[in-house]
Coordinates of C-alpha atoms and ligand atoms in Angstrom, one line a residue:
M30 CA -47.5 157.8 46.6
R31 CA -48.4 154.9 48.9
T32 CA -51.1 152.2 48.9
E33 CA -51.6 148.8 50.5
V34 CA -52.1 146.9 47.3
A35 CA -50.9 148.1 43.9
V36 CA -52.8 146.2 41.2
V37 CA -51.3 146.1 37.7
G38 CA -54.0 145.8 35.0
A39 CA -57.7 146.9 34.9
G40 CA -59.1 143.8 33.1
P41 CA -61.7 141.7 35.0
A42 CA -59.1 140.2 37.4
G43 CA -57.6 143.6 38.4
L44 CA -60.9 145.5 38.7
L45 CA -62.6 142.7 40.7
L46 CA -59.7 142.2 43.1
A47 CA -59.6 145.9 43.8
H48 CA -63.3 146.0 44.3
L49 CA -63.3 143.0 46.8
L50 CA -60.3 144.4 48.7
A51 CA -61.8 147.9 49.0
A52 CA -65.0 146.3 50.3
D53 CA -62.9 145.0 53.2
G54 CA -61.3 148.4 53.8
V55 CA -58.0 147.5 52.1
D56 CA -56.5 150.5 50.2
C57 CA -55.8 149.7 46.5
V58 CA -54.6 151.5 43.4
V59 CA -55.2 150.0 39.9
L60 CA -52.7 150.9 37.0
E61 CA -53.8 150.2 33.4
S62 CA -51.8 150.8 30.2
R63 CA -54.8 151.2 27.9
S64 CA -57.7 153.7 27.9
R65 CA -60.9 152.9 29.9
E66 CA -62.9 152.9 26.6
Y67 CA -60.6 150.3 25.1
V68 CA -60.7 148.0 28.1
E69 CA -64.5 148.2 28.3
G70 CA -65.0 147.7 24.5
R71 CA -62.7 144.7 24.1
I72 CA -64.8 141.8 22.8
R73 CA -63.7 138.6 24.5
A74 CA -65.4 136.0 26.7
G75 CA -69.1 135.4 27.1
I76 CA -69.8 132.5 29.4
L77 CA -69.9 132.7 33.2
E78 CA -69.8 129.7 35.5
A79 CA -72.2 129.5 38.4
S80 CA -69.4 130.1 40.8
T81 CA -68.3 133.3 38.9
V82 CA -71.9 134.6 39.1
D83 CA -71.9 133.8 42.9
V84 CA -68.7 135.9 43.3
F85 CA -70.3 138.8 41.5
D86 CA -73.6 138.4 43.5
R87 CA -71.8 138.3 46.8
A88 CA -69.8 141.4 45.8
G89 CA -73.1 143.3 45.0
L90 CA -72.2 143.3 41.3
G91 CA -74.8 140.9 39.9
E92 CA -77.8 143.1 39.4
R93 CA -77.5 143.9 35.6
L94 CA -76.1 140.4 35.0
H95 CA -79.3 138.8 36.3
R96 CA -81.5 141.4 34.4
E97 CA -79.8 141.3 31.0
G98 CA -77.8 138.0 31.0
F99 CA -79.2 134.7 29.8
A100 CA -79.3 131.7 32.2
H101 CA -78.6 128.6 30.1
R102 CA -79.3 125.1 31.4
G103 CA -76.7 123.5 29.1
I104 CA -75.3 123.3 25.5
H105 CA -76.0 121.5 22.3
L106 CA -73.3 119.2 20.8
H107 CA -73.6 118.7 17.1
W108 CA -71.9 116.7 14.4
P109 CA -73.1 115.7 10.9
H110 CA -76.6 114.2 11.2
E111 CA -76.7 114.3 15.0
R112 CA -77.6 116.9 17.6
H113 CA -77.8 116.3 21.4
H114 CA -78.7 118.7 24.2
L115 CA -76.8 118.3 27.5
D116 CA -78.8 119.7 30.4
F117 CA -76.2 120.7 33.0
V118 CA -78.9 121.6 35.6
D119 CA -80.4 118.1 35.5
L120 CA -76.9 116.5 35.4
V121 CA -75.0 118.5 38.1
G122 CA -77.5 121.0 39.5
R123 CA -76.1 124.2 38.0
G124 CA -76.0 125.9 34.6
V125 CA -74.1 128.8 33.2
W126 CA -74.8 132.5 32.3
V127 CA -74.3 134.2 29.0
Y128 CA -73.0 137.7 29.7
G129 CA -70.3 139.5 27.7
Q130 CA -66.9 140.3 29.3
T131 CA -67.5 143.9 28.0
E132 CA -70.6 144.2 30.2
L133 CA -68.9 142.7 33.2
T134 CA -66.0 145.1 32.8
K135 CA -68.4 148.0 32.5
D136 CA -70.3 146.9 35.7
L137 CA -66.9 146.7 37.5
G138 CA -66.0 150.2 36.2
A139 CA -69.3 151.6 37.4
A140 CA -68.9 150.1 40.9
H141 CA -65.4 151.7 41.1
D142 CA -66.8 155.0 40.0
R143 CA -69.4 154.8 42.8
A144 CA -66.7 154.0 45.4
G145 CA -64.5 156.7 44.0
S146 CA -61.5 154.3 43.8
A147 CA -58.1 155.2 42.6
R148 CA -57.4 154.0 39.0
W149 CA -54.8 155.3 36.6
Y150 CA -55.6 154.6 32.9
D151 CA -53.2 155.2 29.9
V152 CA -50.1 154.7 31.9
S153 CA -46.8 153.5 30.2
D154 CA -43.4 152.1 31.2
T155 CA -44.9 150.1 34.1
A156 CA -42.1 148.4 36.1
L157 CA -42.1 146.4 39.3
H158 CA -39.3 146.8 41.9
D159 CA -38.1 145.1 45.1
I160 CA -40.8 142.5 45.0
E161 CA -38.8 140.2 47.2
T162 CA -38.9 142.7 50.0
D163 CA -41.7 144.0 52.3
R164 CA -41.5 147.3 50.5
P165 CA -42.2 146.6 46.8
Y166 CA -43.0 149.5 44.5
V167 CA -44.2 150.1 40.9
T168 CA -43.0 152.9 38.7
F169 CA -44.9 154.2 35.7
V170 CA -45.4 157.2 33.5
D171 CA -48.9 158.8 33.8
D172 CA -51.2 159.9 31.0
E173 CA -49.6 163.4 31.1
G174 CA -46.1 162.1 30.8
A175 CA -45.0 162.5 34.4
A176 CA -42.9 159.8 36.1
Q177 CA -44.7 158.3 39.1
R178 CA -43.8 155.9 41.9
M179 CA -46.3 153.8 43.9
D180 CA -45.1 152.2 47.1
A181 CA -47.1 149.2 48.4
D182 CA -47.3 146.3 50.8
V183 CA -48.2 144.0 48.0
V184 CA -48.2 144.1 44.2
V185 CA -50.7 142.0 42.2
G186 CA -50.0 141.3 38.5
C187 CA -53.4 141.2 36.7
D188 CA -51.8 142.4 33.5
G189 CA -52.6 139.6 31.2
S190 CA -50.2 137.4 29.3
F191 CA -47.9 140.1 27.9
G192 CA -47.7 142.5 30.9
P193 CA -44.6 143.1 32.9
S194 CA -45.6 141.3 36.2
R195 CA -44.8 137.8 35.2
Q196 CA -41.5 139.0 33.6
A197 CA -40.5 140.4 37.0
V198 CA -40.2 136.9 38.5
P199 CA -36.6 135.6 38.1
R200 CA -36.5 132.8 35.5
D201 CA -34.8 130.3 37.9
V202 CA -37.7 130.3 40.3
Q203 CA -40.5 130.1 37.7
D204 CA -41.6 127.0 35.9
V205 CA -43.5 127.4 32.6
W206 CA -45.6 124.9 30.7
Q207 CA -46.9 125.7 27.2
R208 CA -48.7 124.3 24.2
D209 CA -49.5 126.0 21.0
Y210 CA -52.4 124.3 19.2
P211 CA -52.3 124.0 15.4
Y212 CA -55.7 125.9 15.1
A213 CA -57.0 129.4 15.4
W214 CA -60.6 130.8 15.8
L215 CA -62.2 133.3 13.5
G216 CA -64.6 135.1 15.8
V217 CA -67.5 137.3 14.5
L218 CA -70.1 139.4 16.1
A219 CA -73.3 139.8 14.0
D220 CA -76.4 142.0 14.4
V221 CA -78.8 139.1 14.1
A222 CA -81.0 137.3 16.6
P223 CA -79.3 134.0 17.7
S224 CA -80.6 131.0 15.7
T225 CA -80.4 128.9 18.8
D226 CA -81.7 128.9 22.4
E227 CA -78.4 127.6 23.9
L228 CA -74.8 127.4 22.5
I229 CA -74.1 124.9 19.8
Y230 CA -70.6 123.3 19.8
A231 CA -70.2 121.6 16.4
W232 CA -67.7 119.1 15.1
H233 CA -67.3 118.9 11.3
P234 CA -64.7 117.5 9.0
D235 CA -64.1 121.0 7.7
G236 CA -63.4 122.2 11.2
F237 CA -65.1 123.2 14.5
A238 CA -67.8 125.9 14.7
L239 CA -69.5 127.5 17.7
H240 CA -72.8 129.4 17.9
S241 CA -72.9 131.7 20.9
M242 CA -74.7 135.0 21.6
R243 CA -74.5 138.3 23.4
S244 CA -78.2 139.4 23.5
A245 CA -81.6 138.8 21.9
H246 CA -80.3 140.7 18.8
V247 CA -76.6 140.0 18.7
S248 CA -75.0 136.6 17.8
R249 CA -71.4 135.6 18.5
L250 CA -70.0 132.9 16.3
Y251 CA -66.6 131.2 15.8
L252 CA -65.0 129.0 13.1
Q253 CA -61.8 126.9 13.3
V254 CA -59.3 128.3 10.8
E255 CA -55.6 127.8 10.1
P256 CA -53.2 129.7 12.4
G257 CA -52.0 132.8 10.6
T258 CA -55.2 133.1 8.6
D259 CA -55.6 136.4 6.9
I260 CA -59.0 137.9 7.8
E261 CA -59.2 139.3 4.3
D262 CA -59.6 135.8 2.9
W263 CA -62.9 135.4 4.8
S264 CA -65.6 137.4 3.2
D265 CA -68.9 137.7 5.1
E266 CA -70.5 135.3 2.6
R267 CA -67.7 132.7 3.0
I268 CA -68.1 133.0 6.8
W269 CA -71.9 132.4 6.8
D270 CA -71.5 129.5 4.3
A271 CA -69.0 127.8 6.5
L272 CA -71.0 128.4 9.6
A273 CA -74.1 127.0 8.0
T274 CA -72.3 123.9 6.8
R275 CA -70.5 123.2 10.1
L276 CA -73.4 124.0 12.4
G277 CA -75.8 121.7 10.5
D278 CA -78.1 124.1 8.6
G279 CA -81.0 121.9 7.4
H280 CA -80.6 119.3 10.1
D281 CA -84.2 118.4 11.4
G282 CA -85.4 121.7 9.8
W283 CA -82.9 123.9 11.8
Q284 CA -81.7 127.0 10.0
L285 CA -78.9 129.4 10.6
M286 CA -80.0 133.0 10.1
P287 CA -77.2 135.2 8.7
G288 CA -77.0 139.0 9.4
P289 CA -74.6 141.9 9.2
I290 CA -71.2 141.2 10.7
T291 CA -70.0 144.1 12.9
D292 CA -66.6 142.7 14.1
K293 CA -64.2 140.0 12.9
S294 CA -60.9 138.8 14.5
V295 CA -58.6 135.8 14.5
L296 CA -57.6 134.3 17.9
P297 CA -54.6 132.0 18.4
M298 CA -55.1 128.9 20.5
R299 CA -52.6 128.2 23.2
S300 CA -52.2 126.9 26.7
F301 CA -49.8 128.4 29.2
V302 CA -49.2 128.0 32.9
A303 CA -46.5 129.7 35.0
A304 CA -45.9 128.6 38.6
P305 CA -45.6 129.5 41.3
M306 CA -48.2 132.3 41.1
R307 CA -46.5 134.2 43.9
H308 CA -42.9 135.5 44.3
G309 CA -42.2 137.4 47.5
R310 CA -44.7 140.3 47.7
L311 CA -45.8 139.8 44.0
F312 CA -48.9 137.7 43.4
L313 CA -50.1 136.8 39.8
A314 CA -53.8 136.3 38.9
G315 CA -55.7 135.5 35.7
D316 CA -54.1 135.6 32.3
A317 CA -50.9 137.0 33.8
A318 CA -50.3 133.4 35.1
H319 CA -52.2 131.2 32.7
I320 CA -53.9 131.0 29.3
V321 CA -56.3 128.3 28.1
P322 CA -57.6 127.7 24.6
P323 CA -61.2 129.1 24.5
T324 CA -63.1 125.9 23.7
G325 CA -64.1 125.3 27.4
A326 CA -64.9 129.0 28.0
K327 CA -62.6 129.0 31.1
G328 CA -60.3 132.0 30.7
L329 CA -62.4 134.6 32.4
N330 CA -63.8 132.2 34.9
L331 CA -60.3 131.1 36.0
A332 CA -59.4 134.8 36.5
V333 CA -62.4 135.3 38.7
A334 CA -61.6 132.1 40.7
D335 CA -58.0 133.2 41.3
V336 CA -59.1 136.6 42.5
A337 CA -61.8 135.2 44.9
V338 CA -59.1 133.1 46.6
L339 CA -56.5 135.9 46.5
A340 CA -58.8 138.6 47.9
E341 CA -59.4 136.6 51.1
A342 CA -55.7 135.7 51.4
L343 CA -54.6 139.3 51.1
R344 CA -57.3 140.4 53.6
Q345 CA -55.9 137.9 56.2
L346 CA -52.3 139.0 55.4
L347 CA -52.9 142.7 55.6
R348 CA -55.6 142.9 58.3
K349 CA -54.8 140.0 60.6
H350 CA -51.1 139.5 59.8
D351 CA -51.9 135.9 59.1
A352 CA -49.9 134.7 56.0
S353 CA -51.3 131.1 55.9
L354 CA -53.7 131.7 53.0
A355 CA -51.3 133.9 51.1
D356 CA -48.6 131.2 51.4
A357 CA -51.2 128.6 50.1
Y358 CA -52.5 130.9 47.3
S359 CA -50.4 129.5 44.5
Q360 CA -51.0 125.9 45.3
T361 CA -54.8 126.5 45.8
A362 CA -55.2 128.4 42.6
L363 CA -53.1 126.0 40.5
R364 CA -55.3 123.0 41.4
R365 CA -58.2 124.7 39.6
V366 CA -55.9 126.1 36.8
W367 CA -54.7 122.6 35.9
R368 CA -58.2 121.1 36.1
C369 CA -59.4 123.8 33.7
T370 CA -56.3 123.5 31.5
H371 CA -57.1 119.8 31.1
F372 CA -60.7 120.4 30.4
S373 CA -59.9 123.1 27.8
W374 CA -57.4 120.7 26.1
W375 CA -60.0 117.9 26.2
M376 CA -62.8 120.0 24.6
T377 CA -60.3 121.4 22.1
T378 CA -58.9 118.0 20.9
M379 CA -62.4 116.5 20.9
L380 CA -63.9 119.2 18.6
H381 CA -61.2 120.4 16.2
A382 CA -60.6 118.7 12.9
T383 CA -57.0 117.6 12.4
G384 CA -57.3 116.4 8.8
D385 CA -56.3 112.9 10.0
P386 CA -59.1 110.3 9.3
F387 CA -58.2 108.2 12.3
D388 CA -58.4 111.2 14.6
A389 CA -61.9 112.0 13.1
Q390 CA -63.2 108.5 14.0
L391 CA -61.8 108.8 17.5
Q392 CA -63.5 112.2 18.0
L393 CA -66.8 110.9 16.7
A394 CA -66.6 107.9 19.1
Q395 CA -65.8 110.3 21.9
L396 CA -68.7 112.7 21.1
Q397 CA -71.1 109.8 20.8
W398 CA -70.1 108.6 24.3
V399 CA -70.2 112.1 25.8
A400 CA -73.6 112.9 24.3
T401 CA -75.3 109.6 25.2
S402 CA -73.7 108.1 28.4
T403 CA -74.8 109.6 31.7
A404 CA -71.1 109.3 32.9
G405 CA -69.8 111.1 29.8
M406 CA -72.4 113.9 29.9
T407 CA -71.9 114.4 33.6
G408 CA -68.1 114.8 33.2
L409 CA -68.6 117.5 30.6
A410 CA -71.3 119.2 32.6
E411 CA -69.4 119.3 35.9
N412 CA -66.4 120.9 34.3
Y413 CA -68.2 123.3 31.9
A414 CA -70.6 124.6 34.6
G415 CA -67.6 124.9 36.8
L416 CA -66.4 123.4 40.0
P417 CA -67.6 125.1 43.2
L418 CA -65.0 127.5 44.6
A419 CA -65.5 126.1 48.1
L420 CA -64.0 122.8 46.9
E421 CA -60.8 124.5 45.9
A422 CA -60.3 126.6 49.0
Ligands
FAD504 P1 -57.0 140.8 30.8 O1 -58.4 140.9 30.5 O2 -56.0 140.5 29.6 O3 -56.5 142.2 31.5 C1 -55.2 142.5 31.7 C2 -55.1 144.0 31.6 O4 -53.7 144.4 31.9 C3 -55.4 144.6 30.3 O5 -56.4 145.6 30.4 C4 -54.1 145.2 29.8 O6 -54.3 146.3 29.0 C5 -53.4 145.5 31.1 N1 -52.0 145.6 31.0 C6 -51.1 144.9 30.1 N2 -49.9 145.4 30.2 C7 -49.9 146.4 31.2 C8 -48.9 147.3 31.7 N3 -47.6 147.2 31.3 N4 -49.3 148.2 32.6 C9 -50.6 148.3 33.1 N5 -51.5 147.5 32.6 C10 -51.2 146.5 31.6 N6 -62.1 133.6 27.2 C11 -63.2 132.9 27.1 O7 -63.5 132.2 28.0 N7 -63.9 133.0 25.9 C12 -63.5 133.8 24.8 O8 -64.1 133.8 23.8 C13 -62.3 134.5 24.9 N8 -61.9 135.3 23.9 C14 -60.7 136.0 24.1 C15 -60.2 136.7 23.0 C16 -59.0 137.4 23.2 C17 -58.5 138.2 22.0 C18 -58.3 137.3 24.4 C19 -56.9 138.0 24.5 C20 -58.8 136.5 25.4 C21 -60.0 135.9 25.3 N9 -60.5 135.1 26.3 C22 -61.6 134.4 26.2 C23 -59.8 135.0 27.6 C24 -60.4 136.0 28.6 O9 -60.9 137.1 28.0 C25 -59.3 136.3 29.6 O10 -59.0 135.0 30.3 C26 -59.7 137.3 30.6 O11 -59.8 138.6 30.0 C27 -58.7 137.4 31.7 O12 -58.8 138.5 32.5 P2 -57.5 139.2 33.1 O13 -58.1 140.4 33.9 O14 -56.7 138.2 33.8 O15 -56.7 139.7 31.9
DHB505 C1 -67.9 132.1 23.9 C2 -66.6 131.9 23.9 C3 -66.1 130.7 24.1 O1 -64.8 130.5 24.1 C4 -66.9 129.6 24.4 O2 -66.4 128.4 24.7 C5 -68.3 129.9 24.5 C6 -68.8 131.1 24.2 C7 -68.5 133.5 23.6 O3 -67.7 134.4 23.3 O4 -69.7 133.7 23.7

């Protein structure tokens, strides 16, 4: 089989890239190792930057997002006895949207269905070949156990942190930077109306907590826990008690409403960047090239930003035989990647308890400044609401 662009991975990055390229008449095939149901049901990110929503709007994918998502002007920052609202719209002229990654992935899947695009789910043994030549190809075993070969002009690795694409780049031409944070998040989904209008990011000596949401009836909440935490040690009652304490139940009459927990998981926290994000005819996008800790809500947004830049670069390469944007892709994308890596590190270290009393005083001093100085608030707002894509191009 032959296509112009073979996309490995049907997460948000892979599906969006294939959608944008197909809209420009570029032939694409998407290969995914999991089932469609699994990919669309995976509970992950929930916050979209303004520029991410712009990309979806321009691609004709924003209709349900605008109807069912929540537009938020900002966030609340909380620590014992203090709560401050940061209004990003007032500060930097743009807010964020709350819309689950599950919903975004379903919208992308529906758009692919309408276009009748080529996607192969449940494939195994995906392997990349001859990526340094103009005739790269991908081999895989399809869902019926038949060996397949897909020849392409370009291969794009959108296969997340553990997929084969990044591994296909020779070690001696790839630099890697990595940090494992000494915390993890326990994430829960609960069938209860959110107890807050906008997200609450809370510092507490027991550890960080975050109150987010998915709909008018579903809340998403996170607690800082030790890495390697056994989920069995956290009963629903213990989770709600810890959330209430850390999020400031009782502060100025505010109350956290508990409800039935429908999903629980522990997420490790790490930062990872691999560069360059291109080797020969292989391009990497999203989690395949970089991971950020979730505190800044940047993972999904970075994946979308990579893809927006890459789609235009591939269009120029394949339609106009102009390689200039493709040659600049890695450098262009990495500027935003490192900005977001820094912001995610900054939010993480400001908000997570280390157990060291000196660190705690520094964090409180930092929070006080961020929540009360226009310069401090604006810095957080500009990064959280997201840098415009046009600045990076
Ligand atoms: P992915 O969504 O990981 O998609 C990669 C796809 O490639 C997957 O569908 C995978 O099955 C497929 N694949 C892998 N190997 C192969 C193979 N061999 N062959 C074919 N296909 C393959 N971000 C936030 O901002 N907030 C959050 O709360 C948050 N929570 C997260 C929780 C978890 C458990 C994880 C893993 C990530 C979370 N993120 C969060 C990050 C965010 O979800 C990712 O940044 C985002 O999914 C990146 O999209 P992607 O398309 O690059 O990668
Ligand atoms: C969500 C996840 C995040 O990592 C974050 O910073 C904010 C919200 C969420 O899943 O809703």
